[in-house]
Amino acid sequence: MKIRFFFLLPLLISLVPTAPSLAAGDRFALVIGNAKYPDADAPLKEPINDARAVADELKRDGFSVELGENLTGDAMRRAFDKLYGKIKPGSVALVFFSGFGIQSARQSYLLPVDAQIWTESDVRRDGFSLETVLGELNTRGAGVKIALVDASRRNPFERRFRSFSAGLTPVIAPNGTLVMYSAALASVVSDAGGDRSLFVQELLKEIRVPDLMAEETLNRTKMGVTRASRGEQVPWISSSLAEDFSFIPGAGGSRPATPPPAPPAAPAVVANNPPPPPVKPVDPAPAPSTDGGPSAAALADDPTIKSLTAKIAANPDDVNALYRRGQVYASKGAYSLAIKDFDDTLRINSKDVEALNNRCWTRTVVGDLQAALKDCNEALRLRPNFVDALDSRGLVNLKSGAVKNAIADFDAALKINPRLTSSLYGRGLAKQRNGSAQEGALDIANAKAMDPNIVQEFASYGVR
């Protein structure tokens, strides 16, 4: 249930070095979602949504992003060539691929939708070797190469000339490379058929945790996927980064990340919470400090907030900077400041469903439930079946005592994403309050097994 800081899947990375060695414009990403393979029984349900969520997130983070959907071999070749042409010495280059992948001759290949594969040689003819892609990026001078590959799926191609699907294989990559597969080497996972893959859900959540180095972010993603799948899916990571990089320092996940930087005992709804020591009680802050969180003055020296504030000062209508600063404020428990930034984001673009969802969630935490419900309803009107807004509205209804409506929202969210722990736990609480103690206890137990921190997370929202 963490603030939907992408919104965003799904991916990724506004990688910024801890030392100022890269210019702000030297970050390039190619995001590909391939779903409609004619040789498959049915289109994959996750890659397009995953790719769009990742592309949206990267754009918010200042990446120059190219998004490709259902690319043929010729289209993938042109997309890679375009990426190669942008690279300058020291650039950060990121490739995200969701679709079918296959290993051949100890290399992993990304497959276009028109791949015609009947033999091993067809793989090398029609597929795109991940090692070759990373090598070309390195040759062009990229200082940091990132590959995030959600392609460990059973596919129809391997079965034609093998007795089983073997997943992907290790990458022999140049220095300065970070690679992550959605599942372990030589293993496959089924397409769950949800709104997003489990891999992208966890990745988008973790890259928004403030100030994590990239390797730690991916390790946390790995642990999240492993925990949520109960060990059935364990991502694989390989790193040869020579420097520390962080995924947008200071920017949290789609709701304040777990664990949030703000003290867990400082939920916005507890009126007698003492403010953190740095806060001056007389500090008015840009918005009334009704949440007991830090003031603008107390957070002014935070590097990310300082940078975003400078961008907003230069351009008060910089919607990406306003949205991102709202996320950072929310992740630090400064909810009034976050709401103000989401207000300004929506003033510029009233149809920004991510900002509506974030403001809904933040208003819920501070107890402004009527306004929160209005935000969530509008987000769902603009994007029906938006799982994050369903999850947020479930929390609104739970806190307001409309437990039947809460159960309906959490049911709808879990139908889209059965592993959404926050909806599972919230539904358990709602069922208990609706008189179904045994059913509720089962949901709560399952949610706690998937995420041991879920009880503390809800407590920080003022829900016990």
Short mmCIF file of C-alpha atoms in Angstrom, two decimals:
data_model
loop_
_atom_site.label_atom_id
_atom_site.label_comp_id
_atom_site.label_asym_id
_atom_site.label_seq_id
_atom_site.Cartn_x
_atom_site.Cartn_y
_atom_site.Cartn_z
CA MET A 1 0.00 0.00 0.00
CA LYS A 2 2.83 2.36 -0.53
CA ILE A 3 2.40 5.72 -2.22
CA ARG A 4 2.34 5.11 -5.93
CA PHE A 5 5.47 6.99 -6.61
CA PHE A 6 5.62 6.25 -10.19
CA PHE A 7 3.41 6.22 -11.33
CA LEU A 8 5.86 3.15 -12.27
CA LEU A 9 6.47 -0.90 -13.46
CA PRO A 10 7.15 -1.08 -15.01
CA LEU A 11 11.13 0.74 -14.31
CA LEU A 12 12.97 2.45 -13.66
CA ILE A 13 15.77 4.25 -13.17
CA SER A 14 16.78 7.71 -13.09
CA LEU A 15 20.15 6.57 -12.09
CA VAL A 16 22.19 9.38 -10.71
CA PRO A 17 25.78 8.90 -9.60
CA THR A 18 26.65 9.87 -6.06
CA ALA A 19 29.42 11.98 -7.53
CA PRO A 20 28.42 14.56 -10.15
CA SER A 21 30.05 12.75 -13.07
CA LEU A 22 27.03 12.56 -15.38
CA ALA A 23 25.09 15.38 -16.95
CA ALA A 24 21.37 15.41 -16.31
CA GLY A 25 20.59 14.70 -19.96
CA ASP A 26 22.92 11.72 -20.30
CA ARG A 27 20.39 9.07 -19.28
CA PHE A 28 18.73 7.06 -21.99
CA ALA A 29 16.29 4.18 -21.83
CA LEU A 30 14.70 1.77 -24.26
CA VAL A 31 11.57 0.12 -22.87
CA ILE A 32 10.00 -2.77 -24.81
CA GLY A 33 6.80 -4.69 -24.07
CA ASN A 34 6.13 -7.58 -26.46
CA ALA A 35 2.85 -9.38 -25.88
CA LYS A 36 1.31 -10.49 -29.19
CA TYR A 37 3.37 -13.45 -30.38
CA PRO A 38 1.42 -15.27 -33.12
CA ASP A 39 2.97 -18.60 -32.11
CA ALA A 40 1.68 -18.32 -28.54
CA ASP A 41 -1.75 -19.61 -27.57
CA ALA A 42 -2.86 -16.13 -26.48
CA PRO A 43 -1.32 -12.67 -26.02
CA LEU A 44 0.60 -12.13 -22.81
CA LYS A 45 -1.35 -9.90 -20.45
CA GLU A 46 1.46 -8.25 -18.51
CA PRO A 47 4.19 -6.87 -20.85
CA ILE A 48 2.31 -3.88 -22.29
CA ASN A 49 1.15 -2.57 -18.91
CA ASP A 50 4.58 -3.23 -17.43
CA ALA A 51 6.36 -1.39 -20.21
CA ARG A 52 4.03 1.60 -20.03
CA ALA A 53 4.39 1.89 -16.27
CA VAL A 54 8.17 1.68 -16.53
CA ALA A 55 8.28 4.23 -19.33
CA ASP A 56 6.07 6.65 -17.40
CA GLU A 57 8.31 6.35 -14.37
CA LEU A 58 11.48 6.93 -16.33
CA LYS A 59 10.03 9.99 -18.03
CA ARG A 60 9.12 11.45 -14.65
CA ASP A 61 12.70 10.83 -13.60
CA GLY A 62 14.15 12.81 -16.49
CA PHE A 63 15.19 9.88 -18.69
CA SER A 64 15.02 10.19 -22.43
CA VAL A 65 12.73 7.22 -23.07
CA GLU A 66 11.77 5.29 -26.17
CA LEU A 67 8.80 2.97 -25.65
CA GLY A 68 8.14 0.10 -28.03
CA GLU A 69 5.14 -2.23 -27.98
CA ASN A 70 4.82 -5.50 -29.90
CA LEU A 71 7.95 -4.84 -31.92
CA THR A 72 8.90 -6.94 -34.91
CA GLY A 73 12.52 -7.85 -35.55
CA ASP A 74 13.04 -4.89 -37.85
CA ALA A 75 11.41 -2.54 -35.35
CA MET A 76 13.55 -3.86 -32.47
CA ARG A 77 16.67 -3.44 -34.58
CA ARG A 78 15.77 0.16 -35.35
CA ALA A 79 14.99 0.81 -31.68
CA PHE A 80 18.36 -0.53 -30.53
CA ASP A 81 20.18 1.39 -33.26
CA LYS A 82 18.44 4.58 -32.16
CA LEU A 83 19.52 3.95 -28.56
CA TYR A 84 23.10 3.26 -29.63
CA GLY A 85 23.15 6.51 -31.58
CA LYS A 86 22.28 8.55 -28.48
CA ILE A 87 25.05 7.20 -26.27
CA LYS A 88 27.88 9.53 -25.36
CA PRO A 89 30.91 8.80 -23.17
CA GLY A 90 29.76 8.43 -19.58
CA SER A 91 26.05 8.04 -20.39
CA VAL A 92 23.71 5.84 -18.40
CA ALA A 93 21.91 3.41 -20.71
CA LEU A 94 18.98 1.29 -19.57
CA VAL A 95 17.13 -1.46 -21.40
CA PHE A 96 13.87 -2.91 -20.05
CA PHE A 97 12.34 -5.87 -21.87
CA SER A 98 9.14 -7.76 -21.08
CA GLY A 99 8.10 -10.60 -23.35
CA PHE A 100 9.56 -13.94 -24.40
CA GLY A 101 13.24 -14.73 -23.99
CA ILE A 102 15.23 -17.85 -24.76
CA GLN A 103 18.75 -19.14 -24.21
CA SER A 104 20.91 -20.59 -26.94
CA ALA A 105 24.64 -21.31 -27.06
CA ARG A 106 24.96 -19.95 -23.51
CA GLN A 107 23.51 -16.58 -24.40
CA SER A 108 20.11 -15.02 -23.60
CA TYR A 109 18.05 -13.73 -26.51
CA LEU A 110 15.16 -11.25 -26.47
CA LEU A 111 12.52 -12.21 -29.02
CA PRO A 112 10.54 -9.93 -31.33
CA VAL A 113 6.90 -10.75 -31.95
CA ASP A 114 7.54 -12.06 -35.47
CA ALA A 115 10.33 -14.48 -34.52
CA GLN A 116 10.15 -17.69 -36.56
CA ILE A 117 11.99 -20.26 -34.48
CA TRP A 118 12.19 -23.97 -35.17
CA THR A 119 15.89 -24.64 -34.63
CA GLU A 120 18.74 -23.26 -32.51
CA SER A 121 20.08 -21.33 -35.49
CA ASP A 122 16.74 -19.52 -35.81
CA VAL A 123 17.22 -18.15 -32.29
CA ARG A 124 20.48 -16.47 -33.28
CA ARG A 125 18.94 -15.22 -36.54
CA ASP A 126 15.74 -13.69 -35.15
CA GLY A 127 16.59 -13.01 -31.49
CA PHE A 128 18.62 -10.17 -29.97
CA SER A 129 21.50 -11.29 -27.79
CA LEU A 130 21.54 -9.44 -24.48
CA GLU A 131 25.32 -9.75 -24.34
CA THR A 132 25.61 -8.17 -27.78
CA VAL A 133 23.34 -5.27 -26.75
CA LEU A 134 25.34 -4.58 -23.59
CA GLY A 135 28.61 -4.89 -25.49
CA GLU A 136 27.47 -2.37 -28.08
CA LEU A 137 26.39 0.09 -25.37
CA ASN A 138 29.81 -0.31 -23.79
CA THR A 139 31.58 0.23 -27.10
CA ARG A 140 29.63 3.44 -27.61
CA GLY A 141 30.96 4.71 -24.26
CA ALA A 142 28.10 4.15 -21.81
CA GLY A 143 29.50 4.37 -18.30
CA VAL A 144 26.61 2.50 -16.69
CA LYS A 145 24.66 -0.22 -18.46
CA ILE A 146 21.41 -1.50 -16.94
CA ALA A 147 19.36 -4.42 -18.25
CA LEU A 148 16.08 -5.37 -16.56
CA VAL A 149 14.61 -8.43 -18.23
CA ASP A 150 11.19 -9.88 -17.46
CA ALA A 151 11.34 -12.73 -19.96
CA SER A 152 11.63 -15.88 -17.86
CA ARG A 153 8.36 -17.22 -19.22
CA ARG A 154 7.41 -20.53 -20.74
CA ASN A 155 7.18 -19.94 -24.44
CA PRO A 156 6.19 -21.96 -27.49
CA PHE A 157 9.56 -21.68 -29.18
CA GLU A 158 11.70 -23.76 -26.83
CA ARG A 159 9.24 -26.62 -26.88
CA ARG A 160 9.79 -27.10 -30.58
CA PHE A 161 13.34 -28.33 -30.21
CA ARG A 162 13.70 -29.05 -26.49
CA SER A 163 11.88 -31.24 -24.04
CA PHE A 164 11.43 -28.40 -21.54
CA SER A 165 11.76 -24.62 -21.21
CA ALA A 166 15.10 -23.64 -19.77
CA GLY A 167 14.73 -19.94 -19.04
CA LEU A 168 17.66 -17.57 -19.38
CA THR A 169 21.39 -17.97 -18.94
CA PRO A 170 24.11 -15.88 -17.20
CA VAL A 171 25.33 -12.78 -18.98
CA ILE A 172 29.01 -12.16 -19.59
CA ALA A 173 28.84 -8.39 -19.53
CA PRO A 174 31.40 -5.55 -19.58
CA ASN A 175 32.39 -3.62 -16.47
CA GLY A 176 29.86 -1.07 -15.27
CA THR A 177 26.88 -3.34 -15.91
CA LEU A 178 23.90 -4.23 -13.75
CA VAL A 179 21.61 -7.02 -14.97
CA MET A 180 18.46 -8.40 -13.38
CA TYR A 181 16.24 -11.24 -14.56
CA SER A 182 12.75 -11.67 -13.16
CA ALA A 183 13.50 -15.30 -12.21
CA ALA A 184 16.46 -17.52 -11.44
CA LEU A 185 18.74 -18.81 -14.17
CA ALA A 186 17.33 -21.71 -16.19
CA SER A 187 13.91 -21.34 -14.57
CA VAL A 188 10.58 -20.09 -15.84
CA VAL A 189 7.45 -18.57 -14.32
CA SER A 190 3.93 -18.45 -15.66
CA ASP A 191 2.32 -15.27 -16.91
CA ALA A 192 -0.05 -14.55 -14.01
CA GLY A 193 -2.50 -12.69 -16.22
CA GLY A 194 -2.70 -9.68 -13.90
CA ASP A 195 -2.39 -5.96 -14.50
CA ARG A 196 1.37 -6.14 -13.91
CA SER A 197 3.94 -8.81 -13.30
CA LEU A 198 5.05 -9.45 -9.74
CA PHE A 199 8.59 -8.54 -10.77
CA VAL A 200 7.62 -5.08 -12.02
CA GLN A 201 5.34 -4.43 -9.05
CA GLU A 202 8.18 -5.04 -6.61
CA LEU A 203 10.74 -3.24 -8.74
CA LEU A 204 8.65 -0.08 -9.06
CA LYS A 205 8.04 -0.10 -5.33
CA GLU A 206 11.69 -0.44 -4.36
CA ILE A 207 13.23 2.03 -6.79
CA ARG A 208 11.31 4.79 -5.04
CA VAL A 209 12.76 4.12 -1.62
CA PRO A 210 14.90 7.16 -0.79
CA ASP A 211 18.66 7.06 -1.10
CA LEU A 212 19.15 3.36 -1.84
CA MET A 213 22.07 2.36 -4.01
CA ALA A 214 21.04 0.55 -7.20
CA GLU A 215 22.37 -2.83 -6.11
CA GLU A 216 20.52 -2.59 -2.81
CA THR A 217 17.35 -1.59 -4.63
CA LEU A 218 17.52 -4.69 -6.83
CA ASN A 219 18.35 -6.89 -3.87
CA ARG A 220 15.27 -5.58 -2.06
CA THR A 221 13.26 -6.25 -5.21
CA LYS A 222 14.58 -9.80 -5.25
CA MET A 223 13.59 -10.32 -1.63
CA GLY A 224 10.14 -8.82 -2.25
CA VAL A 225 9.44 -11.09 -5.23
CA THR A 226 10.76 -14.12 -3.37
CA ARG A 227 8.62 -13.35 -0.32
CA ALA A 228 5.46 -12.54 -2.27
CA SER A 229 5.77 -15.70 -4.38
CA ARG A 230 6.65 -17.79 -1.32
CA GLY A 231 9.89 -18.86 -2.90
CA GLU A 232 8.40 -19.90 -6.23
CA GLN A 233 10.06 -17.00 -8.08
CA VAL A 234 13.56 -15.84 -7.18
CA PRO A 235 15.07 -13.13 -9.44
CA TRP A 236 18.71 -13.24 -10.54
CA ILE A 237 21.10 -10.29 -10.29
CA SER A 238 24.58 -9.73 -11.68
CA SER A 239 26.58 -6.56 -11.10
CA SER A 240 29.94 -5.20 -12.15
CA LEU A 241 29.23 -1.56 -11.31
CA ALA A 242 32.38 0.33 -10.45
CA GLU A 243 30.52 3.20 -8.75
CA ASP A 244 27.53 3.53 -6.46
CA PHE A 245 24.38 4.69 -8.20
CA SER A 246 20.95 5.31 -6.73
CA PHE A 247 17.55 5.16 -8.34
CA ILE A 248 16.38 8.72 -7.83
CA PRO A 249 17.84 9.55 -4.41
CA GLY A 250 15.14 10.54 -1.97
CA ALA A 251 12.14 9.58 -4.11
CA GLY A 252 9.95 6.99 -2.48
CA GLY A 253 7.65 4.37 -3.99
CA SER A 254 4.07 4.62 -4.99
CA ARG A 255 3.16 5.31 -1.43
CA PRO A 256 5.66 6.02 1.30
CA ALA A 257 7.99 3.14 0.89
CA THR A 258 8.23 0.28 3.33
CA PRO A 259 9.93 0.88 5.64
CA PRO A 260 9.25 4.64 5.36
CA PRO A 261 12.00 7.08 6.23
CA ALA A 262 9.67 8.80 8.66
CA PRO A 263 9.49 7.23 12.12
CA PRO A 264 6.84 4.47 12.07
CA ALA A 265 5.29 5.90 15.24
CA ALA A 266 4.37 9.13 13.48
CA PRO A 267 1.12 8.35 11.61
CA ALA A 268 -0.62 11.44 10.44
CA VAL A 269 -3.84 10.60 12.24
CA VAL A 270 -2.38 10.61 15.76
CA ALA A 271 -2.96 14.09 17.08
CA ASN A 272 -0.53 13.94 20.01
CA ASN A 273 2.49 12.71 18.04
CA PRO A 274 5.48 14.92 18.88
CA PRO A 275 7.21 16.39 15.86
CA PRO A 276 10.70 15.13 15.00
CA PRO A 277 13.50 17.04 16.78
CA PRO A 278 14.53 19.17 13.77
CA VAL A 279 11.06 20.69 13.43
CA LYS A 280 10.50 24.13 14.85
CA PRO A 281 7.01 24.32 16.36
CA VAL A 282 6.53 27.84 15.06
CA ASP A 283 7.50 26.96 11.51
CA PRO A 284 4.36 27.60 9.43
CA ALA A 285 5.51 25.64 6.34
CA PRO A 286 3.90 26.27 2.96
CA ALA A 287 0.82 24.29 4.06
CA PRO A 288 -0.51 24.03 7.61
CA SER A 289 1.44 21.35 9.43
CA THR A 290 -1.48 19.30 10.67
CA ASP A 291 0.19 15.93 10.28
CA GLY A 292 2.91 16.18 12.91
CA GLY A 293 5.51 15.61 10.21
CA PRO A 294 8.60 17.62 9.34
CA SER A 295 8.22 21.17 8.07
CA ALA A 296 9.54 22.53 4.79
CA ALA A 297 12.40 24.23 6.67
CA ALA A 298 13.40 20.97 8.35
CA LEU A 299 13.57 19.22 4.98
CA ALA A 300 15.07 22.06 2.99
CA ASP A 301 18.57 20.61 3.08
CA ASP A 302 17.52 17.17 1.85
CA PRO A 303 19.47 16.84 -1.45
CA THR A 304 16.54 15.62 -3.50
CA ILE A 305 14.06 18.15 -2.13
CA LYS A 306 16.62 20.90 -2.56
CA SER A 307 17.16 19.96 -6.22
CA LEU A 308 13.43 19.66 -6.96
CA THR A 309 12.68 22.95 -5.17
CA ALA A 310 15.26 24.67 -7.37
CA LYS A 311 13.58 23.28 -10.48
CA ILE A 312 10.20 24.48 -9.28
CA ALA A 313 11.61 27.92 -8.49
CA ALA A 314 12.92 28.13 -12.06
CA ASN A 315 9.62 26.86 -13.48
CA PRO A 316 6.60 26.84 -11.14
CA ASP A 317 4.72 24.69 -13.65
CA ASP A 318 7.34 21.92 -13.78
CA VAL A 319 4.77 19.17 -13.28
CA ASN A 320 7.31 16.36 -12.96
CA ALA A 321 9.27 18.19 -10.27
CA LEU A 322 6.10 19.03 -8.34
CA TYR A 323 4.86 15.45 -8.51
CA ARG A 324 8.22 14.00 -7.53
CA ARG A 325 8.66 16.42 -4.61
CA GLY A 326 5.19 15.47 -3.41
CA GLN A 327 6.31 11.86 -3.39
CA VAL A 328 9.44 12.66 -1.41
CA TYR A 329 7.48 14.73 1.11
CA ALA A 330 4.99 11.89 1.53
CA SER A 331 7.79 9.33 2.00
CA LYS A 332 9.16 11.48 4.82
CA GLY A 333 5.81 11.93 6.55
CA ALA A 334 5.36 15.57 5.51
CA TYR A 335 1.83 14.91 4.32
CA SER A 336 0.54 18.51 4.22
CA LEU A 337 3.45 19.50 1.98
CA ALA A 338 2.88 16.45 -0.20
CA ILE A 339 -0.79 17.29 -0.66
CA LYS A 340 0.08 20.83 -1.70
CA ASP A 341 2.46 19.55 -4.37
CA PHE A 342 -0.13 17.06 -5.63
CA ASP A 343 -2.65 19.94 -5.69
CA ASP A 344 -0.29 21.90 -7.93
CA THR A 345 0.37 18.86 -10.12
CA LEU A 346 -3.36 18.43 -10.67
CA ARG A 347 -3.82 22.16 -11.26
CA ILE A 348 -1.55 21.73 -14.26
CA ASN A 349 -2.98 18.38 -15.37
CA SER A 350 -6.30 17.50 -13.80
CA LYS A 351 -6.26 14.05 -15.45
CA ASP A 352 -3.00 12.84 -13.89
CA VAL A 353 -4.33 9.60 -12.41
CA GLU A 354 -1.09 8.89 -10.54
CA ALA A 355 -1.26 12.24 -8.76
CA LEU A 356 -4.96 11.67 -8.00
CA ASN A 357 -4.17 8.29 -6.49
CA ASN A 358 -1.26 9.66 -4.47
CA ARG A 359 -3.35 12.54 -3.15
CA CYS A 360 -6.16 10.11 -2.34
CA TRP A 361 -3.80 7.97 -0.32
CA THR A 362 -2.14 10.93 1.43
CA ARG A 363 -5.50 12.49 2.32
CA THR A 364 -6.56 9.12 3.69
CA VAL A 365 -3.55 8.98 5.98
CA VAL A 366 -4.27 12.44 7.40
CA GLY A 367 -7.96 11.61 7.82
CA ASP A 368 -9.50 13.80 5.09
CA LEU A 369 -11.60 10.86 3.96
CA GLN A 370 -14.32 12.64 1.99
CA ALA A 371 -11.79 14.44 -0.22
CA ALA A 372 -9.75 11.24 -0.51
CA LEU A 373 -12.76 9.29 -1.75
CA LYS A 374 -13.43 11.95 -4.38
CA ASP A 375 -9.83 11.65 -5.64
CA CYS A 376 -9.92 7.86 -5.85
CA ASN A 377 -13.29 7.91 -7.61
CA GLU A 378 -11.95 10.35 -10.20
CA ALA A 379 -8.80 8.26 -10.75
CA LEU A 380 -10.95 5.19 -11.34
CA ARG A 381 -13.26 7.10 -13.66
CA LEU A 382 -10.27 8.09 -15.76
CA ARG A 383 -8.64 4.66 -15.56
CA PRO A 384 -11.12 1.88 -14.74
CA ASN A 385 -9.65 -1.10 -12.90
CA PHE A 386 -6.63 0.98 -11.82
CA VAL A 387 -5.42 -1.47 -9.20
CA ASP A 388 -3.55 1.10 -7.10
CA ALA A 389 -6.60 3.36 -6.87
CA LEU A 390 -8.79 0.38 -5.95
CA ASP A 391 -6.31 -0.44 -3.19
CA SER A 392 -6.28 3.19 -2.01
CA ARG A 393 -10.07 3.48 -2.08
CA GLY A 394 -10.29 0.28 -0.07
CA LEU A 395 -8.20 1.99 2.60
CA VAL A 396 -10.48 5.06 2.48
CA ASN A 397 -13.55 2.89 2.99
CA LEU A 398 -11.86 0.86 5.72
CA LYS A 399 -10.95 3.97 7.71
CA SER A 400 -14.39 5.52 7.21
CA GLY A 401 -16.18 2.37 8.42
CA ALA A 402 -17.73 1.47 5.05
CA VAL A 403 -16.44 -2.09 5.41
CA LYS A 404 -18.62 -3.66 2.71
CA ASN A 405 -17.35 -1.11 0.20
CA ALA A 406 -13.81 -1.75 1.42
CA ILE A 407 -14.22 -5.49 0.86
CA ALA A 408 -15.55 -4.84 -2.66
CA ASP A 409 -12.58 -2.61 -3.51
CA PHE A 410 -10.01 -4.99 -2.09
CA ASP A 411 -11.73 -7.91 -3.88
CA ALA A 412 -11.49 -6.03 -7.17
CA ALA A 413 -7.82 -5.19 -6.59
CA LEU A 414 -6.99 -8.79 -5.69
CA LYS A 415 -8.77 -10.06 -8.78
CA ILE A 416 -6.32 -8.00 -10.83
CA ASN A 417 -3.31 -8.75 -8.63
CA PRO A 418 -3.79 -11.72 -6.27
CA ARG A 419 -0.47 -10.99 -4.56
CA LEU A 420 -1.26 -7.40 -3.54
CA THR A 421 -0.47 -7.76 0.14
CA SER A 422 -1.98 -4.45 1.22
CA SER A 423 -5.36 -5.35 -0.28
CA LEU A 424 -5.21 -8.84 1.23
CA TYR A 425 -4.48 -7.48 4.71
CA GLY A 426 -7.02 -4.67 4.34
CA ARG A 427 -9.67 -7.13 3.23
CA GLY A 428 -8.90 -9.28 6.26
CA LEU A 429 -9.47 -6.35 8.60
CA ALA A 430 -12.64 -5.36 6.76
CA LYS A 431 -14.01 -8.91 6.92
CA GLN A 432 -13.37 -9.08 10.64
CA ARG A 433 -15.16 -5.79 11.17
CA ASN A 434 -18.02 -7.08 9.03
CA GLY A 435 -18.44 -10.12 11.27
CA SER A 436 -16.50 -12.72 9.26
CA ALA A 437 -13.80 -13.34 11.84
CA GLN A 438 -12.48 -16.60 10.45
CA GLU A 439 -12.27 -15.46 6.82
CA GLY A 440 -10.66 -12.22 7.93
CA ALA A 441 -8.08 -14.03 10.06
CA LEU A 442 -7.14 -16.19 7.07
CA ASP A 443 -6.55 -13.12 4.84
CA ILE A 444 -4.51 -11.46 7.57
CA ALA A 445 -2.40 -14.57 8.16
CA ASN A 446 -1.70 -14.94 4.42
CA ALA A 447 -0.79 -11.27 4.09
CA LYS A 448 1.57 -11.43 7.08
CA ALA A 449 3.22 -14.54 5.63
CA MET A 450 3.88 -12.64 2.40
CA ASP A 451 4.97 -9.41 4.10
CA PRO A 452 5.86 -9.48 7.81
CA ASN A 453 5.91 -5.64 7.86
CA ILE A 454 2.31 -5.25 6.75
CA VAL A 455 0.92 -4.80 10.29
CA GLN A 456 3.36 -1.98 11.02
CA GLU A 457 2.59 -0.42 7.66
CA PHE A 458 -1.16 -0.26 8.37
CA ALA A 459 -0.48 1.01 11.89
CA SER A 460 1.42 3.93 10.32
CA TYR A 461 -1.79 4.70 8.39
CA GLY A 462 -3.75 4.80 11.63
CA VAL A 463 -5.37 1.41 11.02
CA ARG A 464 -5.06 -1.40 13.56
#
